[in-house]
Amino acid sequence: MEKTDATPTPTPTRSAPQADDAYHPDRVEAKWQARWADRRTNQPDLDRAERPFYNLMMFPYPSAEGLHVGNMFAFTGSDAYGRFKRLQGYDVFQPIGFDAFGIHSENYAIHVGVNPAELIPQNILNFRRQLRRIGGMFDWRHELSTTDPAYYRWTQWIFLQLLKAGKAYKKAAAVNWCPNCKTVLANEQVINGHCERCDTPVEQRTLEQWFFRITEYAGRLLADLDDRSKMDWSDSTTTAQRNWLGRSEGAEIEFPAAGAAITVFTTRPDTIFGATFMVLAPEHPLVDRLTTDDRRAAVAEYRRAAAAKDLVSRKVGDRDKTGVFTGGFARNPATGTMIPVWIADYVLMEYGTGAIMAVPGHDQRDFEFAGRYRLPIIRVVAEPDAPADAPLEAAYSDNERGRLVNSGKFDGMGVAGGKQAITRWLEESGAGKGVVQYRLHDWCISRQRYWGPPIPIIYCEDHGAVPVPEQDLPVVLPLIEDFRPDDTGVSPLARHQEWYYVPCPRCGKRSRRETDVSDTFLDSAWYYLRYPSTEFDDRPFDPARTRAWLPVATYIGGNEHAVLHLLYSRFIAMVLHDLGHLHFDEPFRKFRAHGLIVKDGAKMSKSRGNVVVPDEYIAKWGADTFRMYLMYLGPFQKGGDFRDEGISGPRRFLDKVWAMVGECVRGDMSGEITHEVLGKWHRTIRKVTQDVEGLEYNTAIAALMELVNKLREAHCYERRIVESLVLMLAPFAPHFAEECWERLGHARSVFDARWPAWDEALVVEDRVEVVVQVNGKTRSKVSVARDADEATVAAAALEDAAVRRLVGGKPIRKRIYVPNRLVNLVVG
Ligand SMILES: [Zn+2]
Ligand SMILES: [Zn+2]
């Protein structure tokens, strides 16, 4: 093992045991928290660091309840990793801040009737106290809050950069509206037609909204997920992003109709010979043109009924599909057949082209629709073993094994080959083209709320939407009393006249400010860029600092942000990179999603009354014991079950180590380092190093517990072993480790020392070959651990097939054992 050279030679500070030698976490923790602050232990030199390591954790939104145990679990896991990297010799920058704008904070403020501008600073005070108490290695010089004008000035600046680059635009759009939260929701915030926050069914409204063109980046956002040189992320997270981006390959096909063309997108161009009718959204612009006089009344009535329905319930599947025939026909470009055109409310203008080709033989919804309205069904993909004219009881869509039938010259092809061949054929005849589509939509960043950064736009009668000049940023959010949203869909800021009316930046004419604020996810999409540069007021992020510290080395957070925050952050980084502001386009080199904590096997909730309040446990047990327990109760990336009875184990363990350090300091070397202890020690170093690197903290801690038991058994308090034990505990129990390190005679912080190394030669368990005799005759050899006892060796010998054959079921009358060399079994 390499001895740390960063630490001075130890000089014991205590020669005799003190009267009260017991471990008192409260004293130890208060002492080291004060010392870390005094000595700036957690403040790396950001301009001269040699081995920068940016360790990021998802910043919390400062709720009134304070940090919950789930936050503590996540932060402790991330903090343990940062401390481990520091012990490995990195200059670790570990900042923290507050995601303090947004609807969570605002709704709570409304609930308690206090302005969020007053409420949030109080919450932040409490959060800061808790984060210090848990012993996080935070560089408090770089704390930030998204609500600080010195921060959101640059959030607004980012909006302006996107606007300049043509990546921000405004349009009237049907948007998701939560009637309870009284705000627009992004598609990502609508779960099964309900508001993600309050579970209220979401309505549709048409509002003028600001959007970011994230869809332009869909292909890149997808491709990077497979690029390990840029991204080493949890599989669960990349899978969620892949699904969210929703790439599908297909074809856009034109069906000539009424002197125009109906364009459809399909992922199954191979089934075009089976397209026997078309369905348009009732709002489709070609409906009037296609409708024949005799169908006009029926069509008009259906459209009226559809318009009265909210779009959300139209999207929800599994209900009767209704529709009405327009009287018009379109020509199937593959068959040349004229097929009827229907309208139905399950087809939406917002999705795809607002029109579909219906293939009832191979799509269940089309099959049901065709059955109901007696439309023709043609099978064009046959099951491998079924005749082409098998009865049609349901749609059949086997992509793997089917082959094309009733498809002209494409008959007999497989589905995949058929897709390609038919797409090429459509392209040659000008009837269509192969296209790639994504499920992702542009990011709506407008919020008709109060608690966010105002979008920096001024509306002039002559000049339209004029960006606020960059030198006039920030557009400060005014403190207003009537901050509650109402049903008009207009932001509360519009009620604040002095703020609302401003001169146009171009002509000076009286104009109006944009009253929407931006989405909280824009605040958090770039906070990691700001941390290293918080002291600069004239730039969002300093180029030299950014080059030295970014992209982020390791980011740990919850998977609930897999498709919102993490996707938006990647998008903003790509845009800023393309505009020349950043040298990288993927912001987080490594991302790991942490697991979730339950209590006594059940989800924690206020109504169940089983919420773990961290402060109470820390007051009783100390932060280090609490941290140890959180990291020990289950795999960090899976989570675990918090049980009150479990916490005493880690505490007893720390007490044992505390006592061992005492023995070591007193120089009580009653034990000696046996071969066995030495091997165990080196194996433990290897296991703990590898487990902590892999965030497998629970098994690392278990290995340390085993080592301590072994050392106590052997009465081994050898300094180099005890010191390495303290170092390996430091990521989990940092105050405890500091105190032990000082007791062991070190003047500098344990985090200035180096993580122990193992010797590969000593890791191998020492084994010997023992000769096995039966009745004095050598019959075999067995491999056993050196110094194994007689019973173990005899048992190993009886496992040997040759020996067992000779011994049979006969009793062993006598055993002769020469340790590490020979065992003789006498039978008969
Ligand atoms: Zn809601
Ligand atoms: Zn103007």
PDB file of C-alpha atoms in Angstrom, residues 314-429:
ATOM      1  CA  ARG A 314     -60.405  12.891 -28.195  1.00  0.00           C
ATOM      2  CA  LYS A 315     -56.851  11.663 -27.728  1.00  0.00           C
ATOM      3  CA  VAL A 316     -57.754   9.058 -25.142  1.00  0.00           C
ATOM      4  CA  GLY A 317     -58.130   5.696 -26.826  1.00  0.00           C
ATOM      5  CA  ASP A 318     -60.379   2.711 -26.134  1.00  0.00           C
ATOM      6  CA  ARG A 319     -63.756   4.181 -26.861  1.00  0.00           C
ATOM      7  CA  ASP A 320     -66.131   3.887 -29.782  1.00  0.00           C
ATOM      8  CA  LYS A 321     -64.696   5.382 -32.918  1.00  0.00           C
ATOM      9  CA  THR A 322     -67.246   7.524 -34.712  1.00  0.00           C
ATOM     10  CA  GLY A 323     -66.956   9.194 -38.080  1.00  0.00           C
ATOM     11  CA  VAL A 324     -68.818  10.441 -41.109  1.00  0.00           C
ATOM     12  CA  PHE A 325     -68.309  10.004 -44.850  1.00  0.00           C
ATOM     13  CA  THR A 326     -67.544  13.243 -46.779  1.00  0.00           C
ATOM     14  CA  GLY A 327     -68.827  11.883 -50.070  1.00  0.00           C
ATOM     15  CA  GLY A 328     -65.385  12.526 -51.559  1.00  0.00           C
ATOM     16  CA  PHE A 329     -62.782  10.071 -52.817  1.00  0.00           C
ATOM     17  CA  ALA A 330     -58.985   9.984 -53.063  1.00  0.00           C
ATOM     18  CA  ARG A 331     -56.839   7.865 -55.329  1.00  0.00           C
ATOM     19  CA  ASN A 332     -54.617   5.264 -53.702  1.00  0.00           C
ATOM     20  CA  PRO A 333     -51.344   5.899 -55.544  1.00  0.00           C
ATOM     21  CA  ALA A 334     -50.340   2.235 -55.318  1.00  0.00           C
ATOM     22  CA  THR A 335     -53.522   0.566 -56.546  1.00  0.00           C
ATOM     23  CA  GLY A 336     -55.041   3.440 -58.539  1.00  0.00           C
ATOM     24  CA  THR A 337     -58.340   2.690 -56.794  1.00  0.00           C
ATOM     25  CA  MET A 338     -60.587   5.533 -55.663  1.00  0.00           C
ATOM     26  CA  ILE A 339     -61.108   5.153 -51.901  1.00  0.00           C
ATOM     27  CA  PRO A 340     -63.661   6.990 -49.721  1.00  0.00           C
ATOM     28  CA  VAL A 341     -62.571   9.856 -47.469  1.00  0.00           C
ATOM     29  CA  TRP A 342     -64.080  10.040 -43.985  1.00  0.00           C
ATOM     30  CA  ILE A 343     -63.663  12.395 -41.086  1.00  0.00           C
ATOM     31  CA  ALA A 344     -63.340  11.186 -37.489  1.00  0.00           C
ATOM     32  CA  ASP A 345     -62.513  12.952 -34.246  1.00  0.00           C
ATOM     33  CA  TYR A 346     -59.841  10.465 -33.215  1.00  0.00           C
ATOM     34  CA  VAL A 347     -57.607  11.977 -35.902  1.00  0.00           C
ATOM     35  CA  LEU A 348     -56.104  15.248 -34.634  1.00  0.00           C
ATOM     36  CA  MET A 349     -54.657  18.146 -36.613  1.00  0.00           C
ATOM     37  CA  GLU A 350     -51.947  18.549 -33.956  1.00  0.00           C
ATOM     38  CA  TYR A 351     -50.443  15.174 -34.715  1.00  0.00           C
ATOM     39  CA  GLY A 352     -48.771  14.238 -37.968  1.00  0.00           C
ATOM     40  CA  THR A 353     -50.540  15.671 -40.992  1.00  0.00           C
ATOM     41  CA  GLY A 354     -54.090  15.495 -39.658  1.00  0.00           C
ATOM     42  CA  ALA A 355     -54.908  12.661 -42.066  1.00  0.00           C
ATOM     43  CA  ILE A 356     -54.332   8.925 -42.149  1.00  0.00           C
ATOM     44  CA  MET A 357     -54.541   6.171 -44.727  1.00  0.00           C
ATOM     45  CA  ALA A 358     -56.648   3.490 -43.119  1.00  0.00           C
ATOM     46  CA  VAL A 359     -55.392  -0.075 -43.440  1.00  0.00           C
ATOM     47  CA  PRO A 360     -58.072  -2.105 -41.671  1.00  0.00           C
ATOM     48  CA  GLY A 361     -56.368  -5.434 -42.374  1.00  0.00           C
ATOM     49  CA  HIS A 362     -53.410  -4.446 -40.207  1.00  0.00           C
ATOM     50  CA  ASP A 363     -54.446  -1.778 -37.741  1.00  0.00           C
ATOM     51  CA  GLN A 364     -56.859  -2.616 -34.956  1.00  0.00           C
ATOM     52  CA  ARG A 365     -58.442   0.837 -34.753  1.00  0.00           C
ATOM     53  CA  ASP A 366     -58.973   0.943 -38.537  1.00  0.00           C
ATOM     54  CA  PHE A 367     -60.295  -2.620 -38.382  1.00  0.00           C
ATOM     55  CA  GLU A 368     -62.939  -1.639 -35.859  1.00  0.00           C
ATOM     56  CA  PHE A 369     -63.855   1.475 -37.806  1.00  0.00           C
ATOM     57  CA  ALA A 370     -64.192  -0.535 -41.030  1.00  0.00           C
ATOM     58  CA  GLY A 371     -66.353  -3.133 -39.296  1.00  0.00           C
ATOM     59  CA  ARG A 372     -68.649  -0.491 -37.905  1.00  0.00           C
ATOM     60  CA  TYR A 373     -69.131   1.340 -41.206  1.00  0.00           C
ATOM     61  CA  ARG A 374     -68.870  -1.712 -43.505  1.00  0.00           C
ATOM     62  CA  LEU A 375     -65.755  -0.539 -45.318  1.00  0.00           C
ATOM     63  CA  PRO A 376     -63.623  -3.013 -47.310  1.00  0.00           C
ATOM     64  CA  ILE A 377     -60.811  -4.876 -45.560  1.00  0.00           C
ATOM     65  CA  ILE A 378     -57.933  -6.270 -47.600  1.00  0.00           C
ATOM     66  CA  ARG A 379     -55.180  -8.371 -46.087  1.00  0.00           C
ATOM     67  CA  VAL A 380     -51.791  -7.400 -47.532  1.00  0.00           C
ATOM     68  CA  VAL A 381     -49.471  -9.083 -45.007  1.00  0.00           C
ATOM     69  CA  ALA A 382     -50.036 -12.812 -44.602  1.00  0.00           C
ATOM     70  CA  GLU A 383     -49.179 -14.868 -41.574  1.00  0.00           C
ATOM     71  CA  PRO A 384     -46.401 -17.243 -42.584  1.00  0.00           C
ATOM     72  CA  ASP A 385     -48.472 -20.401 -42.340  1.00  0.00           C
ATOM     73  CA  ALA A 386     -51.945 -19.100 -43.063  1.00  0.00           C
ATOM     74  CA  PRO A 387     -53.513 -18.947 -46.531  1.00  0.00           C
ATOM     75  CA  ALA A 388     -53.838 -15.429 -47.999  1.00  0.00           C
ATOM     76  CA  ASP A 389     -57.634 -15.736 -47.893  1.00  0.00           C
ATOM     77  CA  ALA A 390     -57.814 -16.708 -44.214  1.00  0.00           C
ATOM     78  CA  PRO A 391     -60.847 -15.232 -42.414  1.00  0.00           C
ATOM     79  CA  LEU A 392     -60.328 -11.716 -41.064  1.00  0.00           C
ATOM     80  CA  GLU A 393     -61.208 -11.776 -37.389  1.00  0.00           C
ATOM     81  CA  ALA A 394     -58.837  -9.038 -36.324  1.00  0.00           C
ATOM     82  CA  ALA A 395     -56.146  -6.833 -37.708  1.00  0.00           C
ATOM     83  CA  TYR A 396     -52.889  -8.660 -38.167  1.00  0.00           C
ATOM     84  CA  SER A 397     -49.630  -6.787 -37.803  1.00  0.00           C
ATOM     85  CA  ASP A 398     -46.758  -9.188 -37.384  1.00  0.00           C
ATOM     86  CA  ASN A 399     -43.723  -7.193 -38.379  1.00  0.00           C
ATOM     87  CA  GLU A 400     -41.270 -10.009 -37.935  1.00  0.00           C
ATOM     88  CA  ARG A 401     -42.484 -12.940 -39.924  1.00  0.00           C
ATOM     89  CA  GLY A 402     -45.216 -11.722 -42.248  1.00  0.00           C
ATOM     90  CA  ARG A 403     -44.888 -11.567 -46.041  1.00  0.00           C
ATOM     91  CA  LEU A 404     -46.651  -9.289 -48.473  1.00  0.00           C
ATOM     92  CA  VAL A 405     -49.702 -10.502 -50.429  1.00  0.00           C
ATOM     93  CA  ASN A 406     -52.208  -8.696 -52.661  1.00  0.00           C
ATOM     94  CA  SER A 407     -49.453  -6.137 -53.242  1.00  0.00           C
ATOM     95  CA  GLY A 408     -48.705  -6.458 -56.929  1.00  0.00           C
ATOM     96  CA  LYS A 409     -45.067  -6.938 -57.755  1.00  0.00           C
ATOM     97  CA  PHE A 410     -44.134  -6.771 -54.061  1.00  0.00           C
ATOM     98  CA  ASP A 411     -45.914 -10.037 -53.202  1.00  0.00           C
ATOM     99  CA  GLY A 412     -43.742 -12.449 -51.273  1.00  0.00           C
ATOM    100  CA  MET A 413     -41.433  -9.827 -49.771  1.00  0.00           C
ATOM    101  CA  GLY A 414     -40.889  -9.608 -46.025  1.00  0.00           C
ATOM    102  CA  VAL A 415     -42.260  -6.619 -44.121  1.00  0.00           C
ATOM    103  CA  ALA A 416     -38.902  -4.850 -43.685  1.00  0.00           C
ATOM    104  CA  GLY A 417     -37.841  -5.368 -47.296  1.00  0.00           C
ATOM    105  CA  GLY A 418     -41.311  -4.419 -48.478  1.00  0.00           C
ATOM    106  CA  LYS A 419     -41.155  -1.106 -46.592  1.00  0.00           C
ATOM    107  CA  GLN A 420     -37.948  -0.153 -48.332  1.00  0.00           C
ATOM    108  CA  ALA A 421     -38.971  -1.337 -51.785  1.00  0.00           C
ATOM    109  CA  ILE A 422     -42.381   0.349 -51.688  1.00  0.00           C
ATOM    110  CA  THR A 423     -40.929   3.604 -50.341  1.00  0.00           C
ATOM    111  CA  ARG A 424     -38.390   3.627 -53.194  1.00  0.00           C
ATOM    112  CA  TRP A 425     -41.148   2.887 -55.696  1.00  0.00           C
ATOM    113  CA  LEU A 426     -43.286   5.760 -54.333  1.00  0.00           C
ATOM    114  CA  GLU A 427     -40.298   8.101 -54.499  1.00  0.00           C
ATOM    115  CA  GLU A 428     -39.641   7.161 -58.145  1.00  0.00           C
ATOM    116  CA  SER A 429     -43.239   7.841 -59.101  1.00  0.00           C
TER     117      SER A 429
END
